[in-house]
Amino acid sequence: MIGLENVSYGYGDGELLSGITLDLSPGSFHFLTGPSGSGKTTFLKLCYMELVPTAGHVRAFGRDVREMDRDDIARARRRIGIVHQDCQFLDHLSIAENIALPLAVGGRAGPDDAENLDALLGWVGLGNRAGALPPELSGGERQRAALARAVIMSPDVILADEPTGNVDWEMSKRLLSLLAELNRMGKAILVATHDLNLIRAAKTKVNARVLRISDRRLQLAGADL
Amino acid sequence: MIGLENVSYGYGDGELLSGITLDLSPGSFHFLTGPSGSGKTTFLKLCYMELVPTAGHVRAFGRDVREMDRDDIARARRRIGIVHQDCQFLDHLSIAENIALPLAVGGRAGPDDAENLDALLGWVGLGNRAGALPPELSGGERQRAALARAVIMSPDVILADEPTGNVDWEMSKRLLSLLAELNRMGKAILVATHDLNLIRAAKTKVNARVLRISDRRLQLAGADL
Amino acid sequence: MVPPTGFTAQLTVFSAAAMAFLAVFALALSLAAGRLADRWTSELARSATVRISAPQGQIEAQTRAALGVLQTTPGIASVRVLDKDEQQALLTPWIGQGLPLDVLPLPQLIEVVGDETGYDSEGLRQRLAAEAPGARLDDHARWREPLVRAAGRLRDLGLLSILLITLTTAAMIVLAAHAALAANAQVIRVLRLIGAQDSFIVHAFVRRFTARAVAGATLGTGLGMLAVLLLPDAPETAGGLAAGIGFRGWGWLWPLAVPLLAGFVAFWATRLAALRSLKELS
Amino acid sequence: MVPPTGFTAQLTVFSAAAMAFLAVFALALSLAAGRLADRWTSELARSATVRISAPQGQIEAQTRAALGVLQTTPGIASVRVLDKDEQQALLTPWIGQGLPLDVLPLPQLIEVVGDETGYDSEGLRQRLAAEAPGARLDDHARWREPLVRAAGRLRDLGLLSILLITLTTAAMIVLAAHAALAANAQVIRVLRLIGAQDSFIVHAFVRRFTARAVAGATLGTGLGMLAVLLLPDAPETAGGLAAGIGFRGWGWLWPLAVPLLAGFVAFWATRLAALRSLKELS
Ligand SMILES: Nc1ncnc2c1ncn2[C@@H]1O[C@H](COP(=O)(O)OP(=O)(O)OP(=O)(O)O)[C@@H](O)[C@H]1O
Ligand SMILES: Nc1ncnc2c1ncn2[C@@H]1O[C@H](COP(=O)(O)OP(=O)(O)OP(=O)(O)O)[C@@H](O)[C@H]1O
Ligand SMILES: [Mg+2]
Ligand SMILES: [Mg+2]
């Protein structure tokens, strides 16, 4: 559903990523690893169209990003759930409202949302913090809320950037199983992480491919994990 | 140097931490673990006097926090290096200026600072990003910069909240060895983390005690790691 | 989606209110100056005197001729021949009461009152010279002109302040909108990232901001009108300017334009600022 | 430590400039109105007329008596007895030229010019009645008062606008300081967390803000003074108000108070706002 074809990107001074080709097809599960500063977040930004590649083509849902106008991009983003590395919330809305925000923005708020929202909050362990404002949450709670917001629209693609960086191991496994379940329903999932344990745990549940950014290129890291 | 005596704290609705007693003495190395939302960050905030306990006493460098005025607290903070969970920078200053900020604020800027700063930047792997603004850094780079800022004043106590949440394993070990070295120089160190591998790795280098927040109390978690 | 409070919100409301207040004052001043100029112009222009001095026997004939000319001059409302008593009353300050005016060959005075449109005094003068050689028109121009000019300048100054205040208001609202949008950069970024279309975001901000500016300006206008109303009322005498401060009749509708204008400026300022800051995000 | 630019910075500078500009204008208007009121008061108060009508034989004696009274009245600068020609010129508009004034028992006119302090006309009237029963003082009060009152009210209005503009400026600067501090909450928090003392943080902001407000106000004052200077110069005629807009001599120093005031307000507003937002952080 999102395809990169020979994509390169640099922030100005030299290339950071180059010659990257990847296809996120329905039902695929990818992990993205690489040293800090190697370009994982940059890669995800290319996928959700915050950045436009300096060379090559990014296709989202069949259309080249360069040919999409701003509203096309907005509409495409509603089909992509994103967990940002630094979770971004509206600080004046409660965490429940923040999680439900994509529904409001997409004009898709419906009658059974309240129920869905409660179930989702329970799943990420925020049931009793629903009314808190984002600054009143702990780091891990914020990350879980960000994941909840990413999946509430039941998007076709889920991109998660270090979704377990501040979460303990038990919670990480729980979040992973949520992602695995969504994956089994046919969603394409890409998780950037440096937590090799998480990748190992995932391999027992889903058929995940591990990608590694090294030397500006994307490599398949397989057996060594 | 920082001592907690029977400390309790709650954000209003019930207690989050209760009856906590701990002494961070020179040369000690503590890890703080606990599930997400258990109160690790809150505990650190008590240590660096952002929060005042609802019961019990916190002593910093021999004085009770409740008896210190705002300037006393500011002065005490200069002797405590803090890595925040969500790294906080001045977004309009370059990363090098941000790291040097405690020197400027403490009025301690000296002639050999430039050299120190360069060495420190090199150590945390940010030598070539010194001139970048904080929003232009990757998540892991920001965490490393935060650690650099915490140690530049050569403080007596270092409190780090998930300093390796966004950093890969190689870099984590490197940062750990920096902390271990400082510890050998007599600094008291407290690291909140959920990364058990990090704790295991540390045990080979320093004599670290592992504390665990569970059921609102602080427990010594020893042999099970 | 837009934070409901905060200092930038207060700033928008307050600056709109303050500038509206000042604008209402300037408007009142300017309208008053305008009225004053009109009054001085018309009152002084309307009353003029024709003096007929001629040998005793011709006076009556020339008076009749002059009256004929005056009555056929467009822009003159009424013409009245002064009788001896009135003339005597006019002269008393100068020559005292003991004078036998009946026996003196006094000139005849005619009071001329123009209507709103006024008359062409140069033309009238020429026609009088032709028809009644002894008639002299004194239209008090020497007295009138500086006063009219002063009132006119006062009106110009009022209009200038309105212009300045309007421009300042507009600039202030534009900047307040920018400041508020800058303070809400995070909100805009998050909304954009979760798939909100530009129109959705812009609409949310524009609605909020226009409402704030209109509310502030309405408040300021209301207070301004109240203050103008409460200005101590000077007696309606010749000086007249101070007496005239305030609105009259339909004039009360003028200040109502202020909130509309503020709303208009806020609408476009927010819209353009929001679109611009959105353009920086992909 | 304080971000050098951004919309809140621009807002501070701009609102200080705009309000300073308006304040200079209001100041010019108010000073002009004040001068006008003074001029009307003194010019009209200073010229008065004493008319002596008495039987032919007594005129000279009474004139002398009146002169004696006038010359010993404090507040009178000069006294002059009009000769026949002057009196004739004054009368011509009313009675024409053909009149043998020499033979008429005309009253004697004395022109009285007061000095700056003015004289007590009621007291003068009574003394004249006692010494020269035929003397009547005409001090044009009926003409003067409304004009003086109008100019006085104009001056009051100018002062009122200055007051309003000053208050608005102050409030605007206070709010802009608050908005800028709110926008810099992160900066304050970070500085406090790394051990900066309150005085250090407050100082950094206060310095920046005061400088911005003073710079803005200086700019606005400069532009305002330039604009006042460029106002088309009306001829110095009787109407006089418009001609008087602008500063005279030492008056040019007045507007220089505006930036000082702006700086003062900015200093205290930023200081208090910074201290308040620091109090929320431990
Ligand atoms: N806006 C920017 N302008 C300039 N350079 C940038 C910008 N954003 C990121 N970079 C640089 O690009 C490199 C890759 O950044 P990126 O955030 O993609 O790394 P990452 O793989 O996500 O790292 P981490 O694991 O630490 O989050 C880093 O060196 C970073 O400093
Ligand atoms: N300002 C606040 N007001 C109210 N509740 C708060 C506030 N800050 C934190 N909390 C709550 O207190 C609990 C402990 O938070 P804290 O940040 O100490 O957790 P933590 O142990 O650091 O978790 P994590 O590992 O996720 O960072 C959380 O449930 C959080 O929601
Ligand atoms: Mg990253
Ligand atoms: Mg925490």
Short mmCIF file of N, CA and C in Angstrom, two decimals, chain D residues 112-228:
data_model
loop_
_atom_site.label_atom_id
_atom_site.label_comp_id
_atom_site.label_asym_id
_atom_site.label_seq_id
_atom_site.Cartn_x
_atom_site.Cartn_y
_atom_site.Cartn_z
N VAL D 112 -9.26 99.26 25.68
CA VAL D 112 -8.55 98.76 26.86
C VAL D 112 -7.90 97.44 26.47
N VAL D 113 -6.61 97.32 26.72
CA VAL D 113 -5.93 96.06 26.45
C VAL D 113 -5.35 95.52 27.75
N GLY D 114 -5.82 94.34 28.14
CA GLY D 114 -5.33 93.75 29.39
C GLY D 114 -3.97 93.10 29.19
N ASP D 115 -3.29 92.83 30.27
CA ASP D 115 -2.05 92.07 30.14
C ASP D 115 -2.32 90.60 30.41
N GLU D 116 -1.25 89.80 30.53
CA GLU D 116 -1.45 88.36 30.68
C GLU D 116 -2.35 87.99 31.86
N THR D 117 -2.14 88.68 32.99
CA THR D 117 -2.87 88.27 34.19
C THR D 117 -4.35 88.56 34.07
N GLY D 118 -4.73 89.53 33.24
CA GLY D 118 -6.14 89.90 33.12
C GLY D 118 -6.58 90.74 34.30
N TYR D 119 -7.75 91.37 34.13
CA TYR D 119 -8.25 92.24 35.20
C TYR D 119 -9.61 91.74 35.63
N ASP D 120 -10.05 92.23 36.75
CA ASP D 120 -11.34 91.83 37.30
C ASP D 120 -12.41 92.74 36.73
N SER D 121 -13.18 92.25 35.73
CA SER D 121 -14.06 93.18 35.01
C SER D 121 -15.22 93.64 35.87
N GLU D 122 -15.67 92.81 36.79
CA GLU D 122 -16.81 93.24 37.63
C GLU D 122 -16.40 94.40 38.53
N GLY D 123 -15.22 94.25 39.14
CA GLY D 123 -14.71 95.33 40.00
C GLY D 123 -14.50 96.61 39.21
N LEU D 124 -13.95 96.43 38.01
CA LEU D 124 -13.70 97.60 37.16
C LEU D 124 -15.01 98.30 36.84
N ARG D 125 -16.02 97.51 36.56
CA ARG D 125 -17.32 98.08 36.20
C ARG D 125 -17.85 98.96 37.34
N GLN D 126 -17.73 98.45 38.57
CA GLN D 126 -18.25 99.20 39.70
C GLN D 126 -17.46 100.48 39.94
N ARG D 127 -16.15 100.36 39.81
CA ARG D 127 -15.35 101.59 40.03
C ARG D 127 -15.67 102.63 38.97
N LEU D 128 -15.87 102.17 37.71
CA LEU D 128 -16.21 103.12 36.65
C LEU D 128 -17.55 103.79 36.96
N ALA D 129 -18.51 103.00 37.40
CA ALA D 129 -19.83 103.57 37.69
C ALA D 129 -19.73 104.66 38.75
N ALA D 130 -18.82 104.44 39.70
CA ALA D 130 -18.66 105.44 40.75
C ALA D 130 -17.96 106.70 40.25
N GLU D 131 -16.93 106.52 39.45
CA GLU D 131 -16.10 107.68 39.05
C GLU D 131 -16.64 108.38 37.82
N ALA D 132 -17.15 107.60 36.86
CA ALA D 132 -17.62 108.18 35.61
C ALA D 132 -18.94 107.53 35.25
N PRO D 133 -20.03 108.13 35.71
CA PRO D 133 -21.34 107.47 35.57
C PRO D 133 -21.71 107.18 34.11
N GLY D 134 -21.16 107.94 33.18
CA GLY D 134 -21.51 107.73 31.78
C GLY D 134 -20.70 106.63 31.11
N ALA D 135 -19.80 105.97 31.83
CA ALA D 135 -18.90 104.99 31.20
C ALA D 135 -19.50 103.59 31.25
N ARG D 136 -19.44 102.89 30.11
CA ARG D 136 -19.92 101.50 30.06
C ARG D 136 -18.76 100.62 29.58
N LEU D 137 -18.48 99.56 30.35
CA LEU D 137 -17.41 98.64 29.94
C LEU D 137 -18.02 97.51 29.11
N ASP D 138 -17.50 97.30 27.93
CA ASP D 138 -17.96 96.17 27.11
C ASP D 138 -16.77 95.23 26.90
N ASP D 139 -16.75 94.11 27.64
CA ASP D 139 -15.57 93.25 27.55
C ASP D 139 -15.80 92.03 26.65
N HIS D 140 -16.82 92.11 25.80
CA HIS D 140 -17.05 91.07 24.78
C HIS D 140 -17.26 89.70 25.40
N ALA D 141 -17.66 89.65 26.67
CA ALA D 141 -17.76 88.36 27.35
C ALA D 141 -18.73 87.43 26.63
N ARG D 142 -19.78 88.05 26.11
CA ARG D 142 -20.80 87.25 25.45
C ARG D 142 -20.18 86.48 24.26
N TRP D 143 -19.24 87.13 23.60
CA TRP D 143 -18.58 86.48 22.46
C TRP D 143 -17.52 85.49 22.91
N ARG D 144 -16.86 85.88 23.99
CA ARG D 144 -15.66 85.13 24.32
C ARG D 144 -15.98 83.78 24.95
N GLU D 145 -16.92 83.78 25.88
CA GLU D 145 -17.06 82.61 26.72
C GLU D 145 -17.26 81.28 25.98
N PRO D 146 -18.18 81.22 25.05
CA PRO D 146 -18.38 79.91 24.40
C PRO D 146 -17.13 79.43 23.68
N LEU D 147 -16.40 80.36 23.09
CA LEU D 147 -15.18 79.96 22.37
C LEU D 147 -14.16 79.40 23.34
N VAL D 148 -13.98 80.11 24.45
CA VAL D 148 -13.02 79.65 25.45
C VAL D 148 -13.44 78.29 25.98
N ARG D 149 -14.76 78.16 26.21
CA ARG D 149 -15.26 76.90 26.73
C ARG D 149 -14.99 75.78 25.73
N ALA D 150 -15.23 76.07 24.47
CA ALA D 150 -15.02 75.05 23.44
C ALA D 150 -13.57 74.61 23.39
N ALA D 151 -12.68 75.61 23.41
CA ALA D 151 -11.26 75.25 23.36
C ALA D 151 -10.86 74.45 24.59
N GLY D 152 -11.43 74.85 25.73
CA GLY D 152 -11.12 74.13 26.97
C GLY D 152 -11.57 72.68 26.88
N ARG D 153 -12.77 72.49 26.33
CA ARG D 153 -13.27 71.12 26.21
C ARG D 153 -12.40 70.32 25.23
N LEU D 154 -11.94 70.99 24.20
CA LEU D 154 -11.09 70.31 23.24
C LEU D 154 -9.81 69.85 23.93
N ARG D 155 -9.28 70.73 24.78
CA ARG D 155 -8.09 70.35 25.53
C ARG D 155 -8.38 69.18 26.45
N ASP D 156 -9.55 69.21 27.10
CA ASP D 156 -9.92 68.10 27.97
C ASP D 156 -10.01 66.81 27.17
N LEU D 157 -10.60 66.92 25.97
CA LEU D 157 -10.72 65.72 25.15
C LEU D 157 -9.35 65.19 24.78
N GLY D 158 -8.45 66.08 24.44
CA GLY D 158 -7.09 65.66 24.11
C GLY D 158 -6.45 64.94 25.28
N LEU D 159 -6.62 65.53 26.48
CA LEU D 159 -6.04 64.89 27.66
C LEU D 159 -6.69 63.54 27.90
N LEU D 160 -8.02 63.50 27.68
CA LEU D 160 -8.73 62.23 27.88
C LEU D 160 -8.18 61.18 26.91
N SER D 161 -7.96 61.58 25.65
CA SER D 161 -7.43 60.58 24.71
C SER D 161 -6.03 60.16 25.11
N ILE D 162 -5.23 61.11 25.59
CA ILE D 162 -3.90 60.73 26.05
C ILE D 162 -4.00 59.71 27.16
N LEU D 163 -4.92 59.97 28.08
CA LEU D 163 -5.10 59.05 29.20
C LEU D 163 -5.50 57.67 28.69
N LEU D 164 -6.49 57.68 27.80
CA LEU D 164 -6.97 56.41 27.25
C LEU D 164 -5.85 55.68 26.52
N ILE D 165 -5.13 56.44 25.70
CA ILE D 165 -4.08 55.81 24.91
C ILE D 165 -2.98 55.29 25.82
N THR D 166 -2.68 56.06 26.85
CA THR D 166 -1.65 55.59 27.79
C THR D 166 -2.08 54.30 28.47
N LEU D 167 -3.33 54.29 28.93
CA LEU D 167 -3.82 53.08 29.59
C LEU D 167 -3.82 51.91 28.62
N THR D 168 -4.27 52.18 27.39
CA THR D 168 -4.30 51.12 26.39
C THR D 168 -2.89 50.61 26.12
N THR D 169 -1.97 51.56 25.96
CA THR D 169 -0.59 51.16 25.71
C THR D 169 -0.08 50.27 26.83
N ALA D 170 -0.34 50.72 28.05
CA ALA D 170 0.15 49.95 29.19
C ALA D 170 -0.45 48.55 29.17
N ALA D 171 -1.77 48.49 28.97
CA ALA D 171 -2.42 47.18 28.98
C ALA D 171 -1.89 46.31 27.84
N MET D 172 -1.67 46.94 26.71
CA MET D 172 -1.19 46.20 25.54
C MET D 172 0.21 45.64 25.81
N ILE D 173 1.04 46.47 26.40
CA ILE D 173 2.40 46.01 26.69
C ILE D 173 2.36 44.90 27.73
N VAL D 174 1.50 45.07 28.73
CA VAL D 174 1.38 44.02 29.75
C VAL D 174 0.97 42.71 29.10
N LEU D 175 -0.05 42.80 28.25
CA LEU D 175 -0.54 41.56 27.63
C LEU D 175 0.49 40.98 26.69
N ALA D 176 1.18 41.83 25.94
CA ALA D 176 2.19 41.32 25.03
C ALA D 176 3.30 40.63 25.82
N ALA D 177 3.66 41.23 26.96
CA ALA D 177 4.68 40.60 27.80
C ALA D 177 4.21 39.25 28.29
N HIS D 178 2.94 39.20 28.70
CA HIS D 178 2.39 37.92 29.15
C HIS D 178 2.40 36.90 28.03
N ALA D 179 1.96 37.34 26.84
CA ALA D 179 1.90 36.40 25.73
C ALA D 179 3.28 35.88 25.39
N ALA D 180 4.25 36.79 25.40
CA ALA D 180 5.61 36.36 25.06
C ALA D 180 6.16 35.42 26.13
N LEU D 181 5.85 35.71 27.37
CA LEU D 181 6.32 34.82 28.42
C LEU D 181 5.64 33.46 28.32
N ALA D 182 4.35 33.47 27.99
CA ALA D 182 3.65 32.20 27.84
C ALA D 182 4.28 31.41 26.69
N ALA D 183 4.63 32.13 25.60
CA ALA D 183 5.25 31.45 24.48
C ALA D 183 6.63 30.90 24.87
N ASN D 184 7.23 31.51 25.89
CA ASN D 184 8.56 31.08 26.30
C ASN D 184 8.53 30.27 27.59
N ALA D 185 7.37 29.69 27.89
CA ALA D 185 7.26 28.91 29.13
C ALA D 185 8.32 27.82 29.18
N GLN D 186 8.55 27.21 28.03
CA GLN D 186 9.55 26.13 27.95
C GLN D 186 10.94 26.65 28.33
N VAL D 187 11.27 27.82 27.81
CA VAL D 187 12.58 28.41 28.11
C VAL D 187 12.73 28.62 29.62
N ILE D 188 11.68 29.19 30.21
CA ILE D 188 11.74 29.46 31.64
C ILE D 188 11.88 28.16 32.41
N ARG D 189 11.10 27.13 32.02
CA ARG D 189 11.14 25.86 32.74
C ARG D 189 12.53 25.24 32.66
N VAL D 190 13.07 25.22 31.44
CA VAL D 190 14.39 24.60 31.26
C VAL D 190 15.44 25.35 32.08
N LEU D 191 15.43 26.67 32.01
CA LEU D 191 16.43 27.44 32.75
C LEU D 191 16.32 27.15 34.25
N ARG D 192 15.09 27.11 34.72
CA ARG D 192 14.90 26.86 36.15
C ARG D 192 15.41 25.46 36.51
N LEU D 193 15.17 24.49 35.63
CA LEU D 193 15.56 23.11 35.94
C LEU D 193 17.08 22.94 35.96
N ILE D 194 17.79 23.71 35.16
CA ILE D 194 19.23 23.53 35.18
C ILE D 194 19.89 24.45 36.20
N GLY D 195 19.09 25.03 37.09
CA GLY D 195 19.68 25.71 38.22
C GLY D 195 19.81 27.21 38.10
N ALA D 196 19.05 27.83 37.19
CA ALA D 196 19.10 29.28 37.10
C ALA D 196 18.27 29.88 38.23
N GLN D 197 18.81 30.94 38.85
CA GLN D 197 18.04 31.60 39.90
C GLN D 197 17.00 32.50 39.27
N ASP D 198 15.94 32.76 40.04
CA ASP D 198 14.86 33.60 39.53
C ASP D 198 15.38 34.91 38.97
N SER D 199 16.28 35.54 39.72
CA SER D 199 16.74 36.87 39.30
C SER D 199 17.41 36.80 37.94
N PHE D 200 18.13 35.72 37.70
CA PHE D 200 18.80 35.55 36.41
C PHE D 200 17.77 35.49 35.27
N ILE D 201 16.75 34.66 35.45
CA ILE D 201 15.73 34.48 34.41
C ILE D 201 14.96 35.78 34.21
N VAL D 202 14.52 36.36 35.33
CA VAL D 202 13.73 37.60 35.23
C VAL D 202 14.54 38.67 34.53
N HIS D 203 15.80 38.76 34.91
CA HIS D 203 16.65 39.78 34.32
C HIS D 203 16.73 39.62 32.81
N ALA D 204 16.95 38.36 32.38
CA ALA D 204 17.09 38.12 30.94
C ALA D 204 15.85 38.59 30.19
N PHE D 205 14.67 38.27 30.74
CA PHE D 205 13.44 38.66 30.04
C PHE D 205 13.18 40.15 30.13
N VAL D 206 13.37 40.69 31.33
CA VAL D 206 13.06 42.10 31.53
C VAL D 206 13.90 42.97 30.60
N ARG D 207 15.17 42.63 30.51
CA ARG D 207 16.06 43.43 29.68
C ARG D 207 15.57 43.41 28.23
N ARG D 208 15.33 42.21 27.73
CA ARG D 208 14.90 42.04 26.35
C ARG D 208 13.61 42.81 26.07
N PHE D 209 12.66 42.64 27.00
CA PHE D 209 11.34 43.22 26.78
C PHE D 209 11.33 44.71 26.88
N THR D 210 12.03 45.23 27.90
CA THR D 210 12.07 46.68 28.05
C THR D 210 12.71 47.27 26.80
N ALA D 211 13.77 46.62 26.35
CA ALA D 211 14.44 47.12 25.14
C ALA D 211 13.46 47.13 23.97
N ARG D 212 12.68 46.05 23.84
CA ARG D 212 11.74 45.99 22.72
C ARG D 212 10.69 47.08 22.81
N ALA D 213 10.13 47.25 24.01
CA ALA D 213 9.08 48.24 24.16
C ALA D 213 9.64 49.64 23.90
N VAL D 214 10.83 49.91 24.45
CA VAL D 214 11.41 51.24 24.25
C VAL D 214 11.72 51.45 22.77
N ALA D 215 12.25 50.42 22.13
CA ALA D 215 12.56 50.56 20.70
C ALA D 215 11.30 50.83 19.92
N GLY D 216 10.26 50.05 20.19
CA GLY D 216 8.99 50.24 19.48
C GLY D 216 8.44 51.63 19.72
N ALA D 217 8.42 52.03 20.98
CA ALA D 217 7.84 53.33 21.32
C ALA D 217 8.67 54.46 20.72
N THR D 218 9.99 54.29 20.72
CA THR D 218 10.83 55.33 20.12
C THR D 218 10.53 55.46 18.64
N LEU D 219 10.42 54.32 17.98
CA LEU D 219 10.08 54.33 16.56
C LEU D 219 8.75 55.04 16.34
N GLY D 220 7.74 54.62 17.13
CA GLY D 220 6.41 55.20 16.97
C GLY D 220 6.43 56.70 17.25
N THR D 221 7.14 57.08 18.29
CA THR D 221 7.22 58.50 18.64
C THR D 221 7.88 59.27 17.51
N GLY D 222 8.97 58.72 17.00
CA GLY D 222 9.68 59.39 15.90
C GLY D 222 8.76 59.57 14.71
N LEU D 223 8.08 58.50 14.33
CA LEU D 223 7.17 58.59 13.19
C LEU D 223 6.05 59.57 13.47
N GLY D 224 5.54 59.54 14.70
CA GLY D 224 4.46 60.44 15.05
C GLY D 224 4.91 61.89 14.96
N MET D 225 6.12 62.18 15.48
CA MET D 225 6.61 63.55 15.43
C MET D 225 6.83 63.98 13.98
N LEU D 226 7.32 63.05 13.18
CA LEU D 226 7.52 63.35 11.76
C LEU D 226 6.18 63.67 11.10
N ALA D 227 5.19 62.85 11.42
CA ALA D 227 3.87 63.05 10.82
C ALA D 227 3.30 64.40 11.25
N VAL D 228 3.45 64.73 12.52
CA VAL D 228 2.95 66.01 13.01
C VAL D 228 3.66 67.15 12.29
#
